[in-house]
């Protein structure tokens, strides 16, 4: 991490948002992969 905020809420919220975004991307990719397998 580049900088640590005094309260720590901003960095933790940002990390939570990044984690949720990564999870959503992985879920979307997995769903698309499952669709490709099903169509095949």
Short mmCIF file of the N, C-alpha and C atoms (twelve columns), coordinates in Angstrom:
data_MODEL
# 
_entry.id   MODEL 
# 
loop_
_atom_site.group_PDB 
_atom_site.id 
_atom_site.type_symbol 
_atom_site.label_atom_id 
_atom_site.label_alt_id 
_atom_site.label_comp_id 
_atom_site.label_asym_id 
_atom_site.label_seq_id 
_atom_site.Cartn_x 
_atom_site.Cartn_y 
_atom_site.Cartn_z 
_atom_site.pdbx_PDB_model_num 
ATOM 1   N N  . UNK A 1  0.838   -1.193  0.000   1 
ATOM 2   C CA . UNK A 1  0.000   0.000   0.000   1 
ATOM 3   C C  . UNK A 1  0.875   1.246   0.000   1 
ATOM 4   N N  . UNK A 2  0.509   2.211   -0.790  1 
ATOM 5   C CA . UNK A 2  1.341   3.414   -0.925  1 
ATOM 6   C C  . UNK A 2  1.221   4.292   0.309   1 
ATOM 7   N N  . UNK A 3  -0.001  4.578   0.726   1 
ATOM 8   C CA . UNK A 3  -0.177  5.488   1.865   1 
ATOM 9   C C  . UNK A 3  -1.213  4.903   2.814   1 
ATOM 10  N N  . UNK A 4  -1.025  5.189   4.109   1 
ATOM 11  C CA . UNK A 4  -1.975  4.721   5.127   1 
ATOM 12  C C  . UNK A 4  -2.741  5.923   5.651   1 
ATOM 13  N N  . UNK A 5  -4.036  5.891   5.538   1 
ATOM 14  C CA . UNK A 5  -4.831  7.025   5.995   1 
ATOM 15  C C  . UNK A 5  -4.854  7.059   7.521   1 
ATOM 16  N N  . UNK A 6  -5.002  8.231   8.135   1 
ATOM 17  C CA . UNK A 6  -4.994  8.338   9.597   1 
ATOM 18  C C  . UNK A 6  -6.067  7.474   10.251  1 
ATOM 19  N N  . UNK A 7  -7.267  7.446   9.651   1 
ATOM 20  C CA . UNK A 7  -8.347  6.677   10.259  1 
ATOM 21  C C  . UNK A 7  -8.304  5.224   9.805   1 
ATOM 22  N N  . UNK A 8  -7.869  5.001   8.568   1 
ATOM 23  C CA . UNK A 8  -7.799  3.644   8.050   1 
ATOM 24  C C  . UNK A 8  -9.087  3.196   7.394   1 
ATOM 25  N N  . UNK A 9  -10.126 4.018   7.470   1 
ATOM 26  C CA . UNK A 9  -11.409 3.609   6.884   1 
ATOM 27  C C  . UNK A 9  -11.365 3.723   5.367   1 
ATOM 28  N N  . UNK A 10 -10.657 4.724   4.851   1 
ATOM 29  C CA . UNK A 10 -10.617 4.922   3.395   1 
ATOM 30  C C  . UNK A 10 -9.902  3.748   2.740   1 
ATOM 31  N N  . UNK A 11 -8.740  3.376   3.273   1 
ATOM 32  C CA . UNK A 11 -7.984  2.293   2.655   1 
ATOM 33  C C  . UNK A 11 -8.751  0.976   2.766   1 
ATOM 34  N N  . UNK A 12 -9.366  0.724   3.919   1 
ATOM 35  C CA . UNK A 12 -10.098 -0.532  4.079   1 
ATOM 36  C C  . UNK A 12 -11.305 -0.569  3.150   1 
ATOM 37  N N  . UNK A 13 -11.985 0.558   3.014   1 
ATOM 38  C CA . UNK A 13 -13.145 0.605   2.120   1 
ATOM 39  C C  . UNK A 13 -12.691 0.388   0.688   1 
ATOM 40  N N  . UNK A 14 -11.549 1.002   0.332   1 
ATOM 41  C CA . UNK A 14 -11.038 0.834   -1.031  1 
ATOM 42  C C  . UNK A 14 -10.676 -0.629  -1.266  1 
ATOM 43  N N  . UNK A 15 -10.019 -1.257  -0.281  1 
ATOM 44  C CA . UNK A 15 -9.644  -2.660  -0.453  1 
ATOM 45  C C  . UNK A 15 -10.891 -3.534  -0.568  1 
ATOM 46  N N  . UNK A 16 -11.922 -3.216  0.220   1 
ATOM 47  C CA . UNK A 16 -13.163 -3.996  0.151   1 
ATOM 48  C C  . UNK A 16 -13.802 -3.836  -1.221  1 
ATOM 49  N N  . UNK A 17 -13.780 -2.604  -1.751  1 
ATOM 50  C CA . UNK A 17 -14.369 -2.377  -3.073  1 
ATOM 51  C C  . UNK A 17 -13.586 -3.141  -4.135  1 
ATOM 52  N N  . UNK A 18 -12.257 -3.115  -4.024  1 
ATOM 53  C CA . UNK A 18 -11.425 -3.838  -4.994  1 
ATOM 54  C C  . UNK A 18 -11.696 -5.338  -4.906  1 
ATOM 55  N N  . UNK A 19 -11.792 -5.845  -3.680  1 
ATOM 56  C CA . UNK A 19 -12.038 -7.280  -3.503  1 
ATOM 57  C C  . UNK A 19 -13.395 -7.663  -4.093  1 
ATOM 58  N N  . UNK A 20 -14.423 -6.848  -3.832  1 
ATOM 59  C CA . UNK A 20 -15.754 -7.164  -4.362  1 
ATOM 60  C C  . UNK A 20 -15.749 -7.084  -5.880  1 
ATOM 61  N N  . UNK A 21 -15.010 -6.100  -6.424  1 
ATOM 62  C CA . UNK A 21 -14.941 -5.975  -7.883  1 
ATOM 63  C C  . UNK A 21 -14.269 -7.200  -8.484  1 
ATOM 64  N N  . UNK A 22 -13.177 -7.641  -7.863  1 
ATOM 65  C CA . UNK A 22 -12.482 -8.823  -8.376  1 
ATOM 66  C C  . UNK A 22 -13.392 -10.043 -8.307  1 
ATOM 67  N N  . UNK A 23 -14.146 -10.173 -7.202  1 
ATOM 68  C CA . UNK A 23 -15.052 -11.313 -7.076  1 
ATOM 69  C C  . UNK A 23 -16.120 -11.266 -8.157  1 
ATOM 70  N N  . UNK A 24 -16.670 -10.067 -8.423  1 
ATOM 71  C CA . UNK A 24 -17.707 -9.958  -9.440  1 
ATOM 72  C C  . UNK A 24 -17.142 -10.296 -10.813 1 
ATOM 73  N N  . UNK A 25 -15.905 -9.853  -11.091 1 
ATOM 74  C CA . UNK A 25 -15.284 -10.148 -12.383 1 
ATOM 75  C C  . UNK A 25 -15.065 -11.642 -12.528 1 
ATOM 76  N N  . UNK A 26 -14.577 -12.276 -11.452 1 
ATOM 77  C CA . UNK A 26 -14.345 -13.716 -11.527 1 
ATOM 78  C C  . UNK A 26 -15.663 -14.464 -11.717 1 
ATOM 79  N N  . UNK A 27 -16.703 -14.031 -11.005 1 
ATOM 80  C CA . UNK A 27 -17.998 -14.694 -11.129 1 
ATOM 81  C C  . UNK A 27 -18.538 -14.528 -12.540 1 
ATOM 82  N N  . UNK A 28 -18.365 -13.317 -13.102 1 
ATOM 83  C CA . UNK A 28 -18.855 -13.072 -14.462 1 
ATOM 84  C C  . UNK A 28 -18.101 -13.942 -15.465 1 
ATOM 85  N N  . UNK A 29 -16.778 -14.035 -15.292 1 
ATOM 86  C CA . UNK A 29 -15.977 -14.847 -16.212 1 
ATOM 87  C C  . UNK A 29 -16.368 -16.318 -16.083 1 
ATOM 88  N N  . UNK A 30 -16.592 -16.769 -14.844 1 
ATOM 89  C CA . UNK A 30 -16.965 -18.170 -14.641 1 
ATOM 90  C C  . UNK A 30 -18.322 -18.443 -15.290 1 
ATOM 91  N N  . UNK A 31 -19.255 -17.480 -15.158 1 
ATOM 92  C CA . UNK A 31 -20.581 -17.669 -15.740 1 
ATOM 93  C C  . UNK A 31 -20.463 -17.739 -17.266 1 
ATOM 94  N N  . UNK A 32 -19.637 -16.847 -17.853 1 
ATOM 95  C CA . UNK A 32 -19.474 -16.837 -19.304 1 
ATOM 96  C C  . UNK A 32 -18.837 -18.161 -19.755 1 
ATOM 97  N N  . UNK A 33 -17.848 -18.652 -18.981 1 
ATOM 98  C CA . UNK A 33 -17.185 -19.902 -19.341 1 
ATOM 99  C C  . UNK A 33 -18.185 -21.056 -19.287 1 
ATOM 100 N N  . UNK A 34 -19.057 -21.034 -18.266 1 
ATOM 101 C CA . UNK A 34 -20.069 -22.087 -18.152 1 
ATOM 102 C C  . UNK A 34 -21.032 -22.016 -19.337 1 
ATOM 103 N N  . UNK A 35 -21.379 -20.793 -19.764 1 
ATOM 104 C CA . UNK A 35 -22.274 -20.655 -20.921 1 
ATOM 105 C C  . UNK A 35 -21.619 -21.224 -22.167 1 
ATOM 106 N N  . UNK A 36 -20.317 -20.958 -22.349 1 
ATOM 107 C CA . UNK A 36 -19.616 -21.480 -23.523 1 
ATOM 108 C C  . UNK A 36 -19.622 -22.999 -23.511 1 
ATOM 109 N N  . UNK A 37 -19.379 -23.577 -22.340 1 
ATOM 110 C CA . UNK A 37 -19.364 -25.041 -22.242 1 
ATOM 111 C C  . UNK A 37 -20.761 -25.602 -22.539 1 
ATOM 112 N N  . UNK A 38 -21.778 -24.908 -22.023 1 
ATOM 113 C CA . UNK A 38 -23.147 -25.403 -22.229 1 
ATOM 114 C C  . UNK A 38 -23.541 -25.320 -23.697 1 
ATOM 115 N N  . UNK A 39 -23.169 -24.219 -24.354 1 
ATOM 116 C CA . UNK A 39 -23.528 -24.067 -25.770 1 
ATOM 117 C C  . UNK A 39 -22.777 -25.067 -26.634 1 
ATOM 118 N N  . UNK A 40 -21.617 -25.488 -26.166 1 
ATOM 119 C CA . UNK A 40 -20.852 -26.467 -26.920 1 
ATOM 120 C C  . UNK A 40 -21.407 -27.835 -26.623 1 
# 
